[in-house]
Short mmCIF file of C-alpha atoms and ligand atoms in Angstrom, two decimals:
data_model
loop_
_atom_site.label_atom_id
_atom_site.label_comp_id
_atom_site.label_asym_id
_atom_site.label_seq_id
_atom_site.Cartn_x
_atom_site.Cartn_y
_atom_site.Cartn_z
CA UNK X 785 104.38 72.37 124.56
CA UNK X 786 103.94 71.03 121.02
CA UNK X 787 105.47 73.25 118.35
CA UNK X 788 104.59 72.60 114.72
CA UNK X 789 106.42 74.85 112.23
CA UNK X 790 104.58 76.38 109.27
CA UNK X 791 105.92 75.95 105.78
CA UNK X 792 107.46 79.41 105.32
CA UNK X 793 107.58 81.23 108.65
CA UNK X 794 106.04 80.80 112.10
CA UNK X 795 104.76 77.86 114.09
CA UNK X 796 101.65 76.56 115.82
CA UNK X 797 101.81 75.95 119.54
CA UNK X 798 99.52 73.55 121.38
CA UNK X 799 99.34 72.10 124.84
CA UNK X 800 99.96 75.21 126.94
CA UNK X 801 97.91 77.77 128.85
CA UNK X 802 99.74 81.10 128.65
CA UNK X 803 97.91 82.38 131.73
CA UNK X 804 99.57 79.77 133.95
CA UNK X 805 103.01 79.40 132.33
CA UNK X 806 105.84 79.20 134.85
CA UNK X 807 109.18 80.95 134.23
CA UNK X 808 110.67 77.97 132.40
CA UNK X 809 107.54 77.68 130.23
CA UNK X 810 107.64 81.36 129.35
CA UNK X 811 111.36 81.15 128.54
CA UNK X 812 110.65 78.22 126.19
CA UNK X 813 107.89 80.20 124.49
CA UNK X 814 110.16 83.22 124.13
CA UNK X 815 112.86 81.03 122.56
CA UNK X 816 110.28 79.58 120.17
CA UNK X 817 109.25 83.10 119.20
CA UNK X 818 112.86 84.07 118.43
CA UNK X 819 113.32 80.90 116.41
CA UNK X 820 110.04 80.99 114.47
CA UNK X 821 109.26 84.76 114.66
CA UNK X 822 105.51 84.07 114.64
CA UNK X 823 103.54 81.80 116.98
CA UNK X 824 99.87 80.85 116.95
CA UNK X 825 98.99 79.46 120.38
CA UNK X 826 95.65 77.71 120.20
CA UNK X 827 92.76 77.27 122.63
CA UNK X 828 93.49 80.04 125.11
CA UNK X 829 90.93 81.37 127.57
CA UNK X 830 92.04 84.78 128.83
CA UNK X 831 90.68 87.71 130.80
CA UNK X 832 91.93 91.25 130.12
CA UNK X 833 94.06 90.92 133.27
CA UNK X 834 95.68 87.60 132.30
CA UNK X 835 96.19 88.81 128.71
CA UNK X 836 97.98 91.96 129.91
CA UNK X 837 100.03 90.02 132.46
CA UNK X 838 101.17 87.63 129.73
CA UNK X 839 102.16 90.44 127.33
CA UNK X 840 104.02 92.40 130.04
CA UNK X 841 106.51 89.55 130.40
CA UNK X 842 107.94 90.55 126.99
CA UNK X 843 108.48 94.19 127.99
CA UNK X 844 106.66 97.50 128.42
CA UNK X 845 103.34 97.83 126.61
CA UNK X 846 102.90 100.81 124.29
CA UNK X 847 99.46 102.40 124.18
CA UNK X 848 97.95 102.87 120.73
CA UNK X 849 97.57 106.41 119.37
CA UNK X 850 93.81 106.00 118.91
CA UNK X 851 92.69 106.16 122.54
CA UNK X 852 89.03 105.87 121.49
CA UNK X 853 89.66 102.13 120.91
CA UNK X 854 91.34 101.37 124.22
CA UNK X 855 89.44 98.84 126.30
CA UNK X 856 87.49 100.52 129.10
CA UNK X 857 89.66 100.41 132.22
CA UNK X 858 92.51 98.66 130.36
CA UNK X 859 94.29 101.07 128.00
CA UNK X 860 96.97 98.41 127.36
CA UNK X 861 94.39 96.52 125.30
CA UNK X 862 93.47 97.97 121.92
CA UNK X 863 90.22 96.50 120.65
CA UNK X 864 89.79 95.47 117.01
CA UNK X 865 86.12 94.77 116.37
CA UNK X 866 83.07 95.59 114.29
CA UNK X 867 80.74 94.99 117.27
CA UNK X 868 78.54 97.90 118.35
CA UNK X 869 77.26 97.92 121.93
CA UNK X 870 74.73 100.49 123.15
CA UNK X 871 75.20 102.44 119.93
CA UNK X 872 78.97 102.66 120.39
CA UNK X 873 81.63 100.66 118.49
CA UNK X 874 83.67 98.65 121.00
CA UNK X 875 86.74 98.75 118.78
CA UNK X 876 88.28 99.73 115.46
CA UNK X 877 86.52 97.77 112.71
CA UNK X 878 89.06 98.64 110.01
CA UNK X 879 92.43 98.13 111.60
CA UNK X 880 95.62 96.88 110.03
CA UNK X 881 94.96 97.01 106.30
CA UNK X 882 98.00 97.39 104.09
CA UNK X 883 101.39 95.77 104.71
CA UNK X 884 103.06 97.24 107.78
CA UNK X 885 104.96 96.66 110.98
CA UNK X 886 103.18 97.75 114.17
CA UNK X 887 103.70 101.24 115.63
CA UNK X 888 106.46 101.76 113.04
CA UNK X 889 105.83 105.51 113.33
CA UNK X 890 107.27 105.63 116.88
CA UNK X 891 110.95 106.16 117.62
CA UNK X 892 110.82 102.82 119.48
CA UNK X 893 108.47 100.74 117.34
CA UNK X 894 106.79 97.56 118.50
CA UNK X 895 109.01 94.56 119.09
CA UNK X 896 106.28 91.99 119.68
CA UNK X 897 102.56 92.25 118.95
CA UNK X 898 100.13 89.92 120.70
CA UNK X 899 96.61 89.39 119.34
CA UNK X 900 93.94 87.35 121.06
CA UNK X 901 90.79 86.31 119.19
CA UNK X 902 87.51 86.11 121.12
CA UNK X 903 85.24 85.98 118.06
CA UNK X 904 86.21 85.50 114.43
CA UNK X 905 84.23 85.27 111.18
CA UNK X 906 83.84 81.79 109.65
CA UNK X 907 85.40 83.11 106.44
CA UNK X 908 87.74 86.01 105.63
CA UNK X 909 89.54 88.19 108.14
CA UNK X 910 92.82 86.27 107.84
CA UNK X 911 96.07 87.91 108.88
CA UNK X 912 98.91 87.60 106.37
CA UNK X 913 102.56 87.72 107.37
CA UNK X 914 105.60 88.30 105.17
CA UNK X 915 109.10 87.36 106.25
CA UNK X 916 111.02 90.53 105.40
CA UNK X 917 114.33 88.92 106.32
CA UNK X 918 113.82 85.94 104.04
CA UNK X 919 112.80 88.35 101.27
CA UNK X 920 115.87 90.53 101.87
CA UNK X 921 118.20 87.54 101.82
CA UNK X 922 116.78 86.53 98.44
CA UNK X 923 118.03 89.76 96.83
CA UNK X 924 121.41 89.82 95.11
CA UNK X 925 124.42 90.84 97.20
CA UNK X 926 124.78 94.02 95.13
CA UNK X 927 121.15 94.93 95.62
CA UNK X 928 121.36 94.31 99.38
CA UNK X 929 124.48 96.44 99.55
CA UNK X 930 122.78 99.31 97.73
CA UNK X 931 119.90 99.30 100.24
CA UNK X 932 121.91 99.18 103.45
CA UNK X 933 122.50 102.89 103.85
CA UNK X 934 118.99 104.04 102.98
CA UNK X 935 116.48 105.48 105.43
CA UNK X 936 112.71 105.58 105.46
CA UNK X 937 110.34 108.21 106.79
CA UNK X 938 107.45 106.81 108.88
CA UNK X 939 104.51 109.13 109.44
CA UNK X 940 101.48 108.40 111.58
CA UNK X 941 99.92 111.67 110.49
CA UNK X 942 100.09 110.65 106.82
CA UNK X 943 98.61 107.28 107.79
CA UNK X 944 95.75 108.92 109.64
CA UNK X 945 95.08 111.28 106.73
CA UNK X 946 94.83 108.25 104.43
CA UNK X 947 91.95 106.88 106.54
CA UNK X 948 89.13 109.41 106.16
CA UNK X 949 86.69 107.32 108.22
CA UNK X 950 88.70 108.03 111.40
CA UNK X 951 87.78 111.06 113.45
CA UNK X 952 90.23 113.97 113.42
CA UNK X 953 93.33 113.62 115.56
CA UNK X 954 93.31 115.39 118.90
CA UNK X 955 96.16 117.83 119.69
CA UNK X 956 97.53 115.23 122.15
CA UNK X 957 97.53 112.55 119.43
CA UNK X 958 99.29 114.93 117.02
CA UNK X 959 101.89 115.80 119.67
CA UNK X 960 102.60 112.10 120.21
CA UNK X 961 103.28 111.35 116.55
CA UNK X 962 106.06 113.40 114.95
CA UNK X 963 107.53 111.75 111.84
CA UNK X 964 110.46 109.41 112.49
CA UNK X 965 113.22 108.03 110.27
CA UNK X 966 114.31 104.39 110.48
CA UNK X 967 116.85 102.38 108.50
CA UNK X 968 115.43 100.56 105.46
CA UNK X 969 117.36 97.42 106.40
CA UNK X 970 116.59 96.67 110.03
CA UNK X 971 118.72 94.33 112.09
CA UNK X 972 117.24 92.15 114.80
CA UNK X 973 118.95 92.94 118.12
CA UNK X 974 119.08 89.35 119.39
CA UNK X 975 119.47 87.04 116.40
CA UNK X 976 121.28 87.06 113.07
CA UNK X 977 118.47 88.41 110.96
CA UNK X 978 118.04 91.61 109.02
CA UNK X 979 115.13 92.52 106.83
CA UNK X 980 113.40 95.24 104.90
CA UNK X 981 111.54 97.57 107.24
CA UNK X 982 108.91 99.12 105.02
CA UNK X 983 105.23 99.83 104.49
CA UNK X 984 102.84 101.41 102.02
CA UNK X 985 103.73 104.72 100.39
CA UNK X 986 100.65 106.28 102.03
CA UNK X 987 102.58 106.73 105.28
CA UNK X 988 106.02 105.19 104.77
CA UNK X 989 108.44 106.84 102.33
CA UNK X 990 111.79 105.62 101.19
CA UNK X 991 114.19 108.55 101.22
CA UNK X 992 115.83 109.13 97.84
CA UNK X 993 116.56 112.48 96.17
CA UNK X 994 113.98 111.80 93.50
CA UNK X 995 110.51 111.11 94.92
CA UNK X 996 109.14 109.29 91.87
CA UNK X 997 112.18 107.05 91.85
CA UNK X 998 111.82 106.45 95.59
CA UNK X 999 108.19 105.46 95.24
CA UNK X 1000 108.89 103.10 92.35
CA UNK X 1001 111.80 101.49 94.22
CA UNK X 1002 109.70 101.10 97.37
CA UNK X 1003 106.82 99.54 95.46
CA UNK X 1004 109.18 97.07 93.79
CA UNK X 1005 110.66 96.08 97.16
CA UNK X 1006 107.22 95.65 98.72
CA UNK X 1007 105.99 93.56 95.81
CA UNK X 1008 109.09 91.39 96.19
CA UNK X 1009 108.64 91.03 99.95
CA UNK X 1010 105.02 89.93 99.94
CA UNK X 1011 105.32 87.21 97.31
CA UNK X 1012 103.72 83.91 98.37
CA UNK X 1013 107.13 82.27 98.85
CA UNK X 1014 107.85 84.64 101.76
CA UNK X 1015 104.34 84.63 103.21
CA UNK X 1016 102.24 82.84 105.80
CA UNK X 1017 98.46 83.26 106.07
CA UNK X 1018 96.95 82.85 109.51
CA UNK X 1019 93.38 81.55 109.44
CA UNK X 1020 91.87 82.51 112.80
CA UNK X 1021 90.05 80.31 115.27
CA UNK X 1022 88.41 81.71 118.42
CA UNK X 1023 90.86 81.27 121.30
CA UNK X 1024 93.94 81.85 119.13
CA UNK X 1025 96.70 83.92 120.68
CA UNK X 1026 99.00 85.06 117.89
CA UNK X 1027 102.29 86.80 118.58
CA UNK X 1028 105.06 87.86 116.27
CA UNK X 1029 108.29 89.76 116.03
CA UNK X 1030 107.76 93.03 114.15
CA UNK X 1031 111.47 93.64 113.60
CA UNK X 1032 111.70 91.33 110.60
CA UNK X 1033 108.09 90.42 109.78
CA UNK X 1034 105.45 92.54 108.14
CA UNK X 1035 101.73 91.81 108.18
CA UNK X 1036 98.37 92.91 106.89
CA UNK X 1037 94.73 92.35 107.78
CA UNK X 1038 92.41 91.02 105.09
CA UNK X 1039 88.76 91.80 104.47
CA UNK X 1040 85.72 89.95 105.78
CA UNK X 1041 82.00 90.56 105.55
CA UNK X 1042 81.56 93.12 108.33
CA UNK X 1043 77.81 93.36 107.84
CA UNK X 1044 77.34 89.65 108.29
CA UNK X 1045 79.95 88.45 110.79
CA UNK X 1046 81.31 89.56 114.15
CA UNK X 1047 84.99 89.87 114.88
CA UNK X 1048 86.49 90.68 118.27
CA UNK X 1049 90.24 90.74 118.82
CA UNK X 1050 92.42 92.19 121.57
CA UNK X 1051 95.82 93.57 120.78
CA UNK X 1052 98.79 94.68 122.82
CA UNK X 1053 102.12 95.98 121.56
CA UNK X 1054 105.43 95.53 123.33
CA UNK X 1055 107.80 98.46 122.87
CA UNK X 1056 111.08 97.61 121.14
CA UNK X 1057 114.47 99.23 120.70
CA UNK X 1058 115.36 102.12 118.41
CA UNK X 1059 115.73 100.23 115.10
CA UNK X 1060 119.26 99.11 114.30
CA UNK X 1061 120.67 99.44 110.81
CA UNK X 1062 122.14 96.62 108.76
CA UNK X 1063 125.34 94.93 109.83
CA UNK X 1064 128.38 96.36 108.17
CA UNK X 1065 129.50 92.98 106.86
CA UNK X 1066 132.89 94.37 105.90
CA UNK X 1067 133.91 95.67 109.33
CA UNK X 1068 136.58 93.91 111.37
CA UNK X 1069 134.44 93.82 114.50
CA UNK X 1070 131.59 92.25 112.63
CA UNK X 1071 133.78 89.60 111.05
CA UNK X 1072 135.40 88.79 114.41
CA UNK X 1073 132.09 88.78 116.25
CA UNK X 1074 130.31 86.56 113.81
CA UNK X 1075 133.06 84.17 112.74
FE1 LIG B 1367 99.27 95.64 112.60
#
C-alpha cells in the first residue's frame, strides 16, 4: 500500500484492491483514514456487491432519504449521475452542492462516506474538501472558547425545500427527517480533533437569539473554513474510490457540463455516533486524560 499525503489534508493510496483486502490490509487502510481523514484509492474495479461489502467493514450503512436514487436491488448504494436510461434518470444529477457534511440532518450523521467513480467528465465535477478542524484550530483561543457551547439546527426539510427540482417529499421521507440539533464544535470520537460542524444557511442554522446575527456569524465561519489554505480539491479519475471522515471534514460538489459529459458515481454512507461536543479543556478529567 503506497500512501502519498496531499498538501493540506488527505492522501492518495495506490497498490491495493479494496475488494480483496485481508483483515490486516483493512486495518491499515482504516488507520490511514484516521490519520489523513480523506483517502483517494486509485484504480479500483468494483461490483455493487464488493463495494457494499467494503463499506460495511466501517459500520452500518445508512440509506439516503431520496429512495428514488437508490440502486435497483441495492438500496445501500445511492447513485449520483446525469445518465438517463430508458427515459429514467439512473441517479441524482445535482447532488452535493454547497458545503456540507453528509447526512448531517440525522441524529447519527455519517461517519465515513465512500464514493466510487465509474465514469467522470474530463473537466469539472471535482469534489472539494475543507478541513474543519484545521480551520477551527486557526481561530484565536477566545474565539474558539466562545463557539464551544453553541448548537446548530440541521434540517433536511429546509434542504429539500431549497432544491425545487426535486419531487415533493413522501410522508415516509418527512417522517424520517425531523430537525436535529448538533454542537457547533464537533469532537472526533477516536482522535484528538475537533472542528466546526456547519453547512449553508439554507438548511443549517447556528442557534443564537438574534437570527440576523446568527446568519452573519455562520457565514463568517464558513468563509473562514473553506479558504484555500484549509482545502483539498479532488480531481476524479474513473476507478477512484474516495472515502473521508465527515466528523471533521466538510465537502462540496462542483459543476460540470451535464449536457456534454457523463458522470456516474456510487455512494454509501456509514452511520456515525451522536455528535460529541468540544472537549472542556479546563476540566480535571480532560487534563488528566490528555496529559
Ligand atoms: Fe455530500
